[in-house]
Amino acid sequence: MKKFFLSIAAIFILLGASNVYAAESFAVEVLNLVNAERARVGVAPLSLADDLQEATAIRAREIVSEFSHTRPDGSDCFTVMKNRGRTCGENIAAGHSSAAETVEQWMNSQGHRENILNPKFRELGVGYAYEEYSTYHHYWVQLFRG
């Protein structure tokens, strides 16, 4: 539980007070939508992982300035993860203000859909950032771990 509160504190610092509630509630909403898609095809549900939540908060801020699976320092997106596990994946999206629209966007993209429905994945982190003076305003990240 202590880790959870530290994760929320990290999100608070990274996103600012106005975005904390949105990021936290969006994570749960995305998890529920993703698990509904997985249930439709008989794949086990994912659970949120505190360390992935921290990592996606960082990645969400990073993709505001450079929308890429490559991090600003030139490393791959998975270097943000403390524990990669056996398999991992990342989905990023921008532009939609709701979790439902964003998950629909991912489900309509073959590569993103494959990550969401991958039975090897067991854990999920969901990050969200809002930046008023940016190109897309709304930025979303999913990190998967198996």
mmCIF file of N, CA, C and O in Angstrom, residues 38-133:
data_model
loop_
_atom_site.group_PDB
_atom_site.id
_atom_site.type_symbol
_atom_site.label_atom_id
_atom_site.label_comp_id
_atom_site.label_asym_id
_atom_site.label_seq_id
_atom_site.Cartn_x
_atom_site.Cartn_y
_atom_site.Cartn_z
ATOM 1 N N ARG A 38 -10.113 -8.400 -23.669
ATOM 2 C CA ARG A 38 -9.428 -9.678 -23.455
ATOM 3 C C ARG A 38 -10.442 -10.771 -23.141
ATOM 4 O O ARG A 38 -10.312 -11.903 -23.632
ATOM 5 N N ALA A 39 -11.466 -10.462 -22.364
ATOM 6 C CA ALA A 39 -12.494 -11.450 -22.006
ATOM 7 C C ALA A 39 -13.246 -11.916 -23.252
ATOM 8 O O ALA A 39 -13.604 -13.098 -23.351
ATOM 9 N N ARG A 40 -13.479 -11.006 -24.201
ATOM 10 C CA ARG A 40 -14.194 -11.363 -25.435
ATOM 11 C C ARG A 40 -13.492 -12.464 -26.219
ATOM 12 O O ARG A 40 -14.133 -13.203 -26.955
ATOM 13 N N VAL A 41 -12.167 -12.538 -26.078
ATOM 14 C CA VAL A 41 -11.414 -13.549 -26.832
ATOM 15 C C VAL A 41 -10.835 -14.630 -25.911
ATOM 16 O O VAL A 41 -9.994 -15.425 -26.335
ATOM 17 N N GLY A 42 -11.297 -14.652 -24.669
ATOM 18 C CA GLY A 42 -10.893 -15.708 -23.743
ATOM 19 C C GLY A 42 -9.491 -15.574 -23.181
ATOM 20 O O GLY A 42 -8.879 -16.576 -22.804
ATOM 21 N N VAL A 43 -8.980 -14.361 -23.076
ATOM 22 C CA VAL A 43 -7.641 -14.127 -22.534
ATOM 23 C C VAL A 43 -7.777 -13.628 -21.094
ATOM 24 O O VAL A 43 -8.653 -12.825 -20.780
ATOM 25 N N ALA A 44 -6.893 -14.103 -20.218
ATOM 26 C CA ALA A 44 -6.922 -13.726 -18.803
ATOM 27 C C ALA A 44 -6.784 -12.210 -18.634
ATOM 28 O O ALA A 44 -6.093 -11.548 -19.419
ATOM 29 N N PRO A 45 -7.421 -11.663 -17.602
ATOM 30 C CA PRO A 45 -7.343 -10.217 -17.368
ATOM 31 C C PRO A 45 -5.957 -9.775 -16.897
ATOM 32 O O PRO A 45 -5.178 -10.566 -16.364
ATOM 33 N N LEU A 46 -5.683 -8.510 -17.115
ATOM 34 C CA LEU A 46 -4.458 -7.877 -16.636
ATOM 35 C C LEU A 46 -4.723 -7.229 -15.283
ATOM 36 O O LEU A 46 -5.869 -6.928 -14.943
ATOM 37 N N SER A 47 -3.668 -6.982 -14.542
ATOM 38 C CA SER A 47 -3.776 -6.211 -13.301
ATOM 39 C C SER A 47 -2.811 -5.038 -13.383
ATOM 40 O O SER A 47 -1.789 -5.104 -14.081
ATOM 41 N N LEU A 48 -3.166 -3.949 -12.701
ATOM 42 C CA LEU A 48 -2.278 -2.793 -12.672
ATOM 43 C C LEU A 48 -1.095 -3.092 -11.758
ATOM 44 O O LEU A 48 -1.261 -3.686 -10.700
ATOM 45 N N ALA A 49 0.082 -2.670 -12.168
ATOM 46 C CA ALA A 49 1.299 -2.832 -11.374
ATOM 47 C C ALA A 49 1.827 -1.447 -11.008
ATOM 48 O O ALA A 49 1.960 -0.576 -11.877
ATOM 49 N N ASP A 50 2.123 -1.243 -9.731
ATOM 50 C CA ASP A 50 2.583 0.057 -9.255
ATOM 51 C C ASP A 50 3.800 0.572 -10.014
ATOM 52 O O ASP A 50 3.853 1.738 -10.394
ATOM 53 N N ASP A 51 4.784 -0.304 -10.231
ATOM 54 C CA ASP A 51 5.995 0.161 -10.910
ATOM 55 C C ASP A 51 5.724 0.517 -12.373
ATOM 56 O O ASP A 51 6.340 1.438 -12.911
ATOM 57 N N LEU A 52 4.776 -0.164 -13.004
ATOM 58 C CA LEU A 52 4.415 0.192 -14.378
ATOM 59 C C LEU A 52 3.631 1.499 -14.407
ATOM 60 O O LEU A 52 3.746 2.276 -15.367
ATOM 61 N N GLN A 53 2.846 1.753 -13.371
ATOM 62 C CA GLN A 53 2.136 3.031 -13.269
ATOM 63 C C GLN A 53 3.145 4.184 -13.198
ATOM 64 O O GLN A 53 2.984 5.203 -13.853
ATOM 65 N N GLU A 54 4.187 4.007 -12.391
ATOM 66 C CA GLU A 54 5.233 5.026 -12.300
ATOM 67 C C GLU A 54 5.914 5.223 -13.653
ATOM 68 O O GLU A 54 6.162 6.354 -14.076
ATOM 69 N N ALA A 55 6.233 4.126 -14.315
ATOM 70 C CA ALA A 55 6.918 4.194 -15.605
ATOM 71 C C ALA A 55 6.052 4.874 -16.668
ATOM 72 O O ALA A 55 6.559 5.675 -17.462
ATOM 73 N N THR A 56 4.752 4.569 -16.682
ATOM 74 C CA THR A 56 3.893 5.187 -17.698
ATOM 75 C C THR A 56 3.660 6.668 -17.421
ATOM 76 O O THR A 56 3.452 7.436 -18.364
ATOM 77 N N ALA A 57 3.710 7.085 -16.163
ATOM 78 C CA ALA A 57 3.609 8.517 -15.854
ATOM 79 C C ALA A 57 4.798 9.254 -16.470
ATOM 80 O O ALA A 57 4.638 10.336 -17.042
ATOM 81 N N ILE A 58 5.961 8.646 -16.387
ATOM 82 C CA ILE A 58 7.161 9.235 -16.992
ATOM 83 C C ILE A 58 7.034 9.252 -18.511
ATOM 84 O O ILE A 58 7.274 10.270 -19.164
ATOM 85 N N ARG A 59 6.640 8.120 -19.089
ATOM 86 C CA ARG A 59 6.531 8.024 -20.557
ATOM 87 C C ARG A 59 5.476 8.990 -21.102
ATOM 88 O O ARG A 59 5.666 9.581 -22.174
ATOM 89 N N ALA A 60 4.366 9.156 -20.385
ATOM 90 C CA ALA A 60 3.321 10.067 -20.865
ATOM 91 C C ALA A 60 3.866 11.483 -21.004
ATOM 92 O O ALA A 60 3.580 12.175 -21.982
ATOM 93 N N ARG A 61 4.675 11.920 -20.036
ATOM 94 C CA ARG A 61 5.276 13.254 -20.123
ATOM 95 C C ARG A 61 6.296 13.312 -21.268
ATOM 96 O O ARG A 61 6.428 14.337 -21.932
ATOM 97 N N GLU A 62 7.012 12.212 -21.463
ATOM 98 C CA GLU A 62 8.019 12.195 -22.525
ATOM 99 C C GLU A 62 7.405 12.317 -23.916
ATOM 100 O O GLU A 62 7.955 13.006 -24.776
ATOM 101 N N ILE A 63 6.284 11.652 -24.152
ATOM 102 C CA ILE A 63 5.717 11.665 -25.509
ATOM 103 C C ILE A 63 5.015 12.971 -25.845
ATOM 104 O O ILE A 63 4.672 13.196 -27.002
ATOM 105 N N VAL A 64 4.820 13.839 -24.844
ATOM 106 C CA VAL A 64 4.282 15.168 -25.146
ATOM 107 C C VAL A 64 5.258 15.905 -26.054
ATOM 108 O O VAL A 64 4.862 16.522 -27.040
ATOM 109 N N SER A 65 6.535 15.831 -25.759
ATOM 110 C CA SER A 65 7.531 16.562 -26.546
ATOM 111 C C SER A 65 8.006 15.791 -27.775
ATOM 112 O O SER A 65 8.375 16.394 -28.773
ATOM 113 N N GLU A 66 8.011 14.464 -27.689
ATOM 114 C CA GLU A 66 8.410 13.648 -28.840
ATOM 115 C C GLU A 66 7.562 12.381 -28.845
ATOM 116 O O GLU A 66 7.784 11.466 -28.058
ATOM 117 N N PHE A 67 6.603 12.319 -29.762
ATOM 118 C CA PHE A 67 5.671 11.201 -29.840
ATOM 119 C C PHE A 67 6.354 10.031 -30.528
ATOM 120 O O PHE A 67 6.360 9.923 -31.760
ATOM 121 N N SER A 68 6.979 9.174 -29.714
ATOM 122 C CA SER A 68 7.792 8.104 -30.254
ATOM 123 C C SER A 68 7.951 6.996 -29.221
ATOM 124 O O SER A 68 7.850 7.238 -28.018
ATOM 125 N N HIS A 69 8.231 5.783 -29.713
ATOM 126 C CA HIS A 69 8.566 4.685 -28.802
ATOM 127 C C HIS A 69 10.022 4.778 -28.349
ATOM 128 O O HIS A 69 10.457 3.997 -27.513
ATOM 129 N N THR A 70 10.753 5.721 -28.876
ATOM 130 C CA THR A 70 12.118 5.999 -28.446
ATOM 131 C C THR A 70 12.069 7.124 -27.423
ATOM 132 O O THR A 70 11.392 8.136 -27.633
ATOM 133 N N ARG A 71 12.774 6.968 -26.336
ATOM 134 C CA ARG A 71 12.791 7.970 -25.275
ATOM 135 C C ARG A 71 13.633 9.178 -25.695
ATOM 136 O O ARG A 71 14.459 9.082 -26.609
ATOM 137 N N PRO A 72 13.451 10.310 -25.050
ATOM 138 C CA PRO A 72 14.205 11.521 -25.422
ATOM 139 C C PRO A 72 15.724 11.343 -25.388
ATOM 140 O O PRO A 72 16.436 12.012 -26.137
ATOM 141 N N ASP A 73 16.225 10.421 -24.560
ATOM 142 C CA ASP A 73 17.674 10.197 -24.512
ATOM 143 C C ASP A 73 18.159 9.228 -25.591
ATOM 144 O O ASP A 73 19.333 8.878 -25.651
ATOM 145 N N GLY A 74 17.245 8.764 -26.463
ATOM 146 C CA GLY A 74 17.599 7.867 -27.552
ATOM 147 C C GLY A 74 17.471 6.389 -27.225
ATOM 148 O O GLY A 74 17.618 5.547 -28.101
ATOM 149 N N SER A 75 17.167 6.054 -25.982
ATOM 150 C CA SER A 75 17.003 4.647 -25.601
ATOM 151 C C SER A 75 15.598 4.166 -25.935
ATOM 152 O O SER A 75 14.692 4.975 -26.171
ATOM 153 N N ASP A 76 15.411 2.841 -25.939
ATOM 154 C CA ASP A 76 14.078 2.333 -26.251
ATOM 155 C C ASP A 76 13.134 2.539 -25.067
ATOM 156 O O ASP A 76 13.558 2.756 -23.933
ATOM 157 N N CYS A 77 11.868 2.489 -25.363
ATOM 158 C CA CYS A 77 10.833 2.818 -24.377
ATOM 159 C C CYS A 77 10.877 1.926 -23.131
ATOM 160 O O CYS A 77 10.467 2.346 -22.054
ATOM 161 N N PHE A 78 11.389 0.723 -23.263
ATOM 162 C CA PHE A 78 11.364 -0.215 -22.144
ATOM 163 C C PHE A 78 12.418 0.083 -21.084
ATOM 164 O O PHE A 78 12.372 -0.478 -19.996
ATOM 165 N N THR A 79 13.340 0.995 -21.372
ATOM 166 C CA THR A 79 14.338 1.339 -20.358
ATOM 167 C C THR A 79 13.711 2.069 -19.171
ATOM 168 O O THR A 79 14.333 2.156 -18.119
ATOM 169 N N VAL A 80 12.498 2.557 -19.327
ATOM 170 C CA VAL A 80 11.805 3.222 -18.220
ATOM 171 C C VAL A 80 11.307 2.205 -17.177
ATOM 172 O O VAL A 80 11.044 2.565 -16.040
ATOM 173 N N MET A 81 11.248 0.945 -17.568
ATOM 174 C CA MET A 81 10.744 -0.109 -16.681
ATOM 175 C C MET A 81 11.864 -0.626 -15.783
ATOM 176 O O MET A 81 12.934 -0.968 -16.262
ATOM 177 N N LYS A 82 11.585 -0.699 -14.472
ATOM 178 C CA LYS A 82 12.569 -1.230 -13.525
ATOM 179 C C LYS A 82 12.746 -2.735 -13.713
ATOM 180 O O LYS A 82 13.832 -3.260 -13.608
ATOM 181 N N ASN A 83 11.658 -3.424 -13.966
ATOM 182 C CA ASN A 83 11.666 -4.876 -14.133
ATOM 183 C C ASN A 83 10.909 -5.189 -15.412
ATOM 184 O O ASN A 83 9.686 -5.102 -15.445
ATOM 185 N N ARG A 84 11.621 -5.570 -16.446
ATOM 186 C CA ARG A 84 10.982 -5.820 -17.745
ATOM 187 C C ARG A 84 10.207 -7.122 -17.794
ATOM 188 O O ARG A 84 9.294 -7.258 -18.576
ATOM 189 N N GLY A 85 10.564 -8.106 -16.994
ATOM 190 C CA GLY A 85 9.902 -9.395 -17.098
ATOM 191 C C GLY A 85 10.351 -10.125 -18.348
ATOM 192 O O GLY A 85 11.316 -9.735 -19.007
ATOM 193 N N ARG A 86 9.647 -11.181 -18.673
ATOM 194 C CA ARG A 86 10.005 -11.980 -19.859
ATOM 195 C C ARG A 86 9.623 -11.296 -21.158
ATOM 196 O O ARG A 86 10.331 -11.357 -22.146
ATOM 197 N N THR A 87 8.452 -10.715 -21.176
ATOM 198 C CA THR A 87 7.966 -10.037 -22.379
ATOM 199 C C THR A 87 7.402 -8.679 -21.978
ATOM 200 O O THR A 87 6.912 -8.506 -20.862
ATOM 201 N N CYS A 88 7.473 -7.724 -22.884
ATOM 202 C CA CYS A 88 6.906 -6.413 -22.596
ATOM 203 C C CYS A 88 6.450 -5.768 -23.897
ATOM 204 O O CYS A 88 6.865 -6.164 -24.981
ATOM 205 N N GLY A 89 5.570 -4.803 -23.760
ATOM 206 C CA GLY A 89 5.049 -4.081 -24.906
ATOM 207 C C GLY A 89 4.660 -2.675 -24.506
ATOM 208 O O GLY A 89 4.434 -2.401 -23.325
ATOM 209 N N GLU A 90 4.579 -1.798 -25.488
ATOM 210 C CA GLU A 90 4.145 -0.424 -25.235
ATOM 211 C C GLU A 90 3.160 -0.003 -26.311
ATOM 212 O O GLU A 90 3.367 -0.264 -27.494
ATOM 213 N N ASN A 91 2.087 0.637 -25.894
ATOM 214 C CA ASN A 91 1.160 1.326 -26.788
ATOM 215 C C ASN A 91 1.179 2.800 -26.423
ATOM 216 O O ASN A 91 1.136 3.136 -25.231
ATOM 217 N N ILE A 92 1.221 3.665 -27.427
ATOM 218 C CA ILE A 92 1.086 5.094 -27.191
ATOM 219 C C ILE A 92 -0.025 5.618 -28.098
ATOM 220 O O ILE A 92 -0.313 5.045 -29.149
ATOM 221 N N ALA A 93 -0.652 6.669 -27.643
ATOM 222 C CA ALA A 93 -1.714 7.305 -28.427
ATOM 223 C C ALA A 93 -1.768 8.775 -28.039
ATOM 224 O O ALA A 93 -1.319 9.170 -26.960
ATOM 225 N N ALA A 94 -2.362 9.575 -28.909
ATOM 226 C CA ALA A 94 -2.509 10.996 -28.624
ATOM 227 C C ALA A 94 -3.763 11.523 -29.305
ATOM 228 O O ALA A 94 -4.177 11.015 -30.341
ATOM 229 N N GLY A 95 -4.345 12.533 -28.675
ATOM 230 C CA GLY A 95 -5.440 13.253 -29.302
ATOM 231 C C GLY A 95 -6.806 13.047 -28.688
ATOM 232 O O GLY A 95 -7.620 13.962 -28.698
ATOM 233 N N HIS A 96 -7.096 11.872 -28.185
ATOM 234 C CA HIS A 96 -8.426 11.631 -27.619
ATOM 235 C C HIS A 96 -8.467 12.004 -26.142
ATOM 236 O O HIS A 96 -7.517 11.747 -25.401
ATOM 237 N N SER A 97 -9.589 12.560 -25.721
ATOM 238 C CA SER A 97 -9.720 12.993 -24.328
ATOM 239 C C SER A 97 -10.327 11.931 -23.426
ATOM 240 O O SER A 97 -10.335 12.096 -22.214
ATOM 241 N N SER A 98 -10.823 10.837 -23.993
ATOM 242 C CA SER A 98 -11.439 9.810 -23.150
ATOM 243 C C SER A 98 -10.709 8.483 -23.286
ATOM 244 O O SER A 98 -10.126 8.166 -24.328
ATOM 245 N N ALA A 99 -10.792 7.715 -22.212
ATOM 246 C CA ALA A 99 -10.195 6.372 -22.206
ATOM 247 C C ALA A 99 -10.863 5.494 -23.263
ATOM 248 O O ALA A 99 -10.187 4.752 -23.979
ATOM 249 N N ALA A 100 -12.174 5.581 -23.388
ATOM 250 C CA ALA A 100 -12.906 4.737 -24.337
ATOM 251 C C ALA A 100 -12.465 5.000 -25.778
ATOM 252 O O ALA A 100 -12.244 4.060 -26.551
ATOM 253 N N GLU A 101 -12.334 6.271 -26.145
ATOM 254 C CA GLU A 101 -11.888 6.602 -27.505
ATOM 255 C C GLU A 101 -10.463 6.108 -27.748
ATOM 256 O O GLU A 101 -10.141 5.632 -28.840
ATOM 257 N N THR A 102 -9.631 6.220 -26.734
ATOM 258 C CA THR A 102 -8.234 5.815 -26.884
ATOM 259 C C THR A 102 -8.112 4.304 -27.022
ATOM 260 O O THR A 102 -7.385 3.809 -27.895
ATOM 261 N N VAL A 103 -8.839 3.558 -26.195
ATOM 262 C CA VAL A 103 -8.802 2.097 -26.310
ATOM 263 C C VAL A 103 -9.370 1.671 -27.662
ATOM 264 O O VAL A 103 -8.831 0.771 -28.315
ATOM 265 N N GLU A 104 -10.425 2.326 -28.121
ATOM 266 C CA GLU A 104 -10.975 2.021 -29.449
ATOM 267 C C GLU A 104 -9.928 2.276 -30.533
ATOM 268 O O GLU A 104 -9.770 1.481 -31.466
ATOM 269 N N GLN A 105 -9.199 3.380 -30.417
ATOM 270 C CA GLN A 105 -8.134 3.693 -31.373
ATOM 271 C C GLN A 105 -7.093 2.572 -31.368
ATOM 272 O O GLN A 105 -6.667 2.111 -32.437
ATOM 273 N N TRP A 106 -6.674 2.125 -30.200
ATOM 274 C CA TRP A 106 -5.700 1.041 -30.114
ATOM 275 C C TRP A 106 -6.257 -0.257 -30.692
ATOM 276 O O TRP A 106 -5.553 -0.976 -31.389
ATOM 277 N N MET A 107 -7.521 -0.551 -30.422
ATOM 278 C CA MET A 107 -8.119 -1.796 -30.920
ATOM 279 C C MET A 107 -8.267 -1.789 -32.434
ATOM 280 O O MET A 107 -8.334 -2.846 -33.062
ATOM 281 N N ASN A 108 -8.303 -0.605 -33.050
ATOM 282 C CA ASN A 108 -8.403 -0.498 -34.505
ATOM 283 C C ASN A 108 -7.040 -0.488 -35.196
ATOM 284 O O ASN A 108 -6.964 -0.295 -36.408
ATOM 285 N N SER A 109 -5.993 -0.699 -34.442
ATOM 286 C CA SER A 109 -4.627 -0.760 -34.974
ATOM 287 C C SER A 109 -4.069 -2.148 -34.673
ATOM 288 O O SER A 109 -4.039 -2.574 -33.520
ATOM 289 N N GLN A 110 -3.635 -2.847 -35.699
ATOM 290 C CA GLN A 110 -3.227 -4.240 -35.536
ATOM 291 C C GLN A 110 -2.165 -4.439 -34.455
ATOM 292 O O GLN A 110 -2.306 -5.292 -33.582
ATOM 293 N N GLY A 111 -1.089 -3.668 -34.488
ATOM 294 C CA GLY A 111 -0.015 -3.840 -33.520
ATOM 295 C C GLY A 111 -0.446 -3.541 -32.095
ATOM 296 O O GLY A 111 -0.101 -4.265 -31.152
ATOM 297 N N HIS A 112 -1.223 -2.478 -31.924
ATOM 298 C CA HIS A 112 -1.710 -2.115 -30.597
ATOM 299 C C HIS A 112 -2.698 -3.169 -30.078
ATOM 300 O O HIS A 112 -2.667 -3.545 -28.908
ATOM 301 N N ARG A 113 -3.557 -3.630 -30.976
ATOM 302 C CA ARG A 113 -4.530 -4.672 -30.622
ATOM 303 C C ARG A 113 -3.807 -5.945 -30.167
ATOM 304 O O ARG A 113 -4.210 -6.582 -29.197
ATOM 305 N N GLU A 114 -2.745 -6.306 -30.894
ATOM 306 C CA GLU A 114 -1.981 -7.506 -30.525
ATOM 307 C C GLU A 114 -1.402 -7.378 -29.124
ATOM 308 O O GLU A 114 -1.398 -8.352 -28.364
ATOM 309 N N ASN A 115 -0.922 -6.203 -28.757
ATOM 310 C CA ASN A 115 -0.429 -6.000 -27.393
ATOM 311 C C ASN A 115 -1.548 -6.171 -26.378
ATOM 312 O O ASN A 115 -1.389 -6.856 -25.364
ATOM 313 N N ILE A 116 -2.686 -5.553 -26.629
ATOM 314 C CA ILE A 116 -3.813 -5.618 -25.694
ATOM 315 C C ILE A 116 -4.283 -7.052 -25.495
ATOM 316 O O ILE A 116 -4.620 -7.453 -24.377
ATOM 317 N N LEU A 117 -4.305 -7.835 -26.554
ATOM 318 C CA LEU A 117 -4.843 -9.201 -26.480
ATOM 319 C C LEU A 117 -3.774 -10.273 -26.269
ATOM 320 O O LEU A 117 -4.105 -11.464 -26.227
ATOM 321 N N ASN A 118 -2.523 -9.887 -26.111
ATOM 322 C CA ASN A 118 -1.439 -10.852 -25.961
ATOM 323 C C ASN A 118 -1.590 -11.648 -24.659
ATOM 324 O O ASN A 118 -1.518 -11.077 -23.570
ATOM 325 N N PRO A 119 -1.787 -12.966 -24.751
ATOM 326 C CA PRO A 119 -1.994 -13.769 -23.540
ATOM 327 C C PRO A 119 -0.744 -13.895 -22.675
ATOM 328 O O PRO A 119 -0.848 -14.293 -21.507
ATOM 329 N N LYS A 120 0.420 -13.527 -23.201
ATOM 330 C CA LYS A 120 1.649 -13.578 -22.400
ATOM 331 C C LYS A 120 1.722 -12.449 -21.386
ATOM 332 O O LYS A 120 2.427 -12.551 -20.387
ATOM 333 N N PHE A 121 1.003 -11.362 -21.644
ATOM 334 C CA PHE A 121 1.024 -10.226 -20.726
ATOM 335 C C PHE A 121 0.108 -10.484 -19.541
ATOM 336 O O PHE A 121 -1.010 -10.988 -19.701
ATOM 337 N N ARG A 122 0.578 -10.106 -18.358
ATOM 338 C CA ARG A 122 -0.181 -10.288 -17.109
ATOM 339 C C ARG A 122 -0.407 -8.982 -16.354
ATOM 340 O O ARG A 122 -1.309 -8.898 -15.543
ATOM 341 N N GLU A 123 0.462 -7.983 -16.625
ATOM 342 C CA GLU A 123 0.392 -6.721 -15.888
ATOM 343 C C GLU A 123 0.358 -5.541 -16.849
ATOM 344 O O GLU A 123 0.857 -5.622 -17.965
ATOM 345 N N LEU A 124 -0.207 -4.449 -16.354
ATOM 346 C CA LEU A 124 -0.402 -3.256 -17.167
ATOM 347 C C LEU A 124 -0.101 -2.013 -16.343
ATOM 348 O O LEU A 124 -0.361 -1.973 -15.144
ATOM 349 N N GLY A 125 0.435 -1.016 -17.008
ATOM 350 C CA GLY A 125 0.525 0.333 -16.472
ATOM 351 C C GLY A 125 -0.112 1.255 -17.482
ATOM 352 O O GLY A 125 0.001 1.032 -18.695
ATOM 353 N N VAL A 126 -0.820 2.264 -17.010
ATOM 354 C CA VAL A 126 -1.491 3.214 -17.900
ATOM 355 C C VAL A 126 -1.107 4.621 -17.473
ATOM 356 O O VAL A 126 -1.288 4.996 -16.312
ATOM 357 N N GLY A 127 -0.562 5.373 -18.411
ATOM 358 C CA GLY A 127 -0.199 6.753 -18.136
ATOM 359 C C GLY A 127 -0.995 7.704 -19.005
ATOM 360 O O GLY A 127 -1.361 7.380 -20.136
ATOM 361 N N TYR A 128 -1.235 8.879 -18.459
ATOM 362 C CA TYR A 128 -1.979 9.918 -19.175
ATOM 363 C C TYR A 128 -1.350 11.269 -18.842
ATOM 364 O O TYR A 128 -0.984 11.526 -17.692
ATOM 365 N N ALA A 129 -1.227 12.105 -19.841
ATOM 366 C CA ALA A 129 -0.771 13.479 -19.626
ATOM 367 C C ALA A 129 -1.604 14.418 -20.483
ATOM 368 O O ALA A 129 -1.955 14.082 -21.615
ATOM 369 N N TYR A 130 -1.899 15.569 -19.921
ATOM 370 C CA TYR A 130 -2.580 16.627 -20.658
ATOM 371 C C TYR A 130 -1.651 17.828 -20.722
ATOM 372 O O TYR A 130 -1.115 18.264 -19.698
ATOM 373 N N GLU A 131 -1.466 18.336 -21.919
ATOM 374 C CA GLU A 131 -0.625 19.516 -22.105
ATOM 375 C C GLU A 131 -1.362 20.475 -23.037
ATOM 376 O O GLU A 131 -1.486 20.214 -24.241
ATOM 377 N N GLU A 132 -1.863 21.558 -22.469
ATOM 378 C CA GLU A 132 -2.683 22.506 -23.214
ATOM 379 C C GLU A 132 -1.973 23.078 -24.440
ATOM 380 O O GLU A 132 -2.579 23.240 -25.497
ATOM 381 N N TYR A 133 -0.699 23.382 -24.317
ATOM 382 C CA TYR A 133 0.017 24.053 -25.395
ATOM 383 C C TYR A 133 0.850 23.078 -26.225
ATOM 384 O O TYR A 133 1.957 23.387 -26.642
#
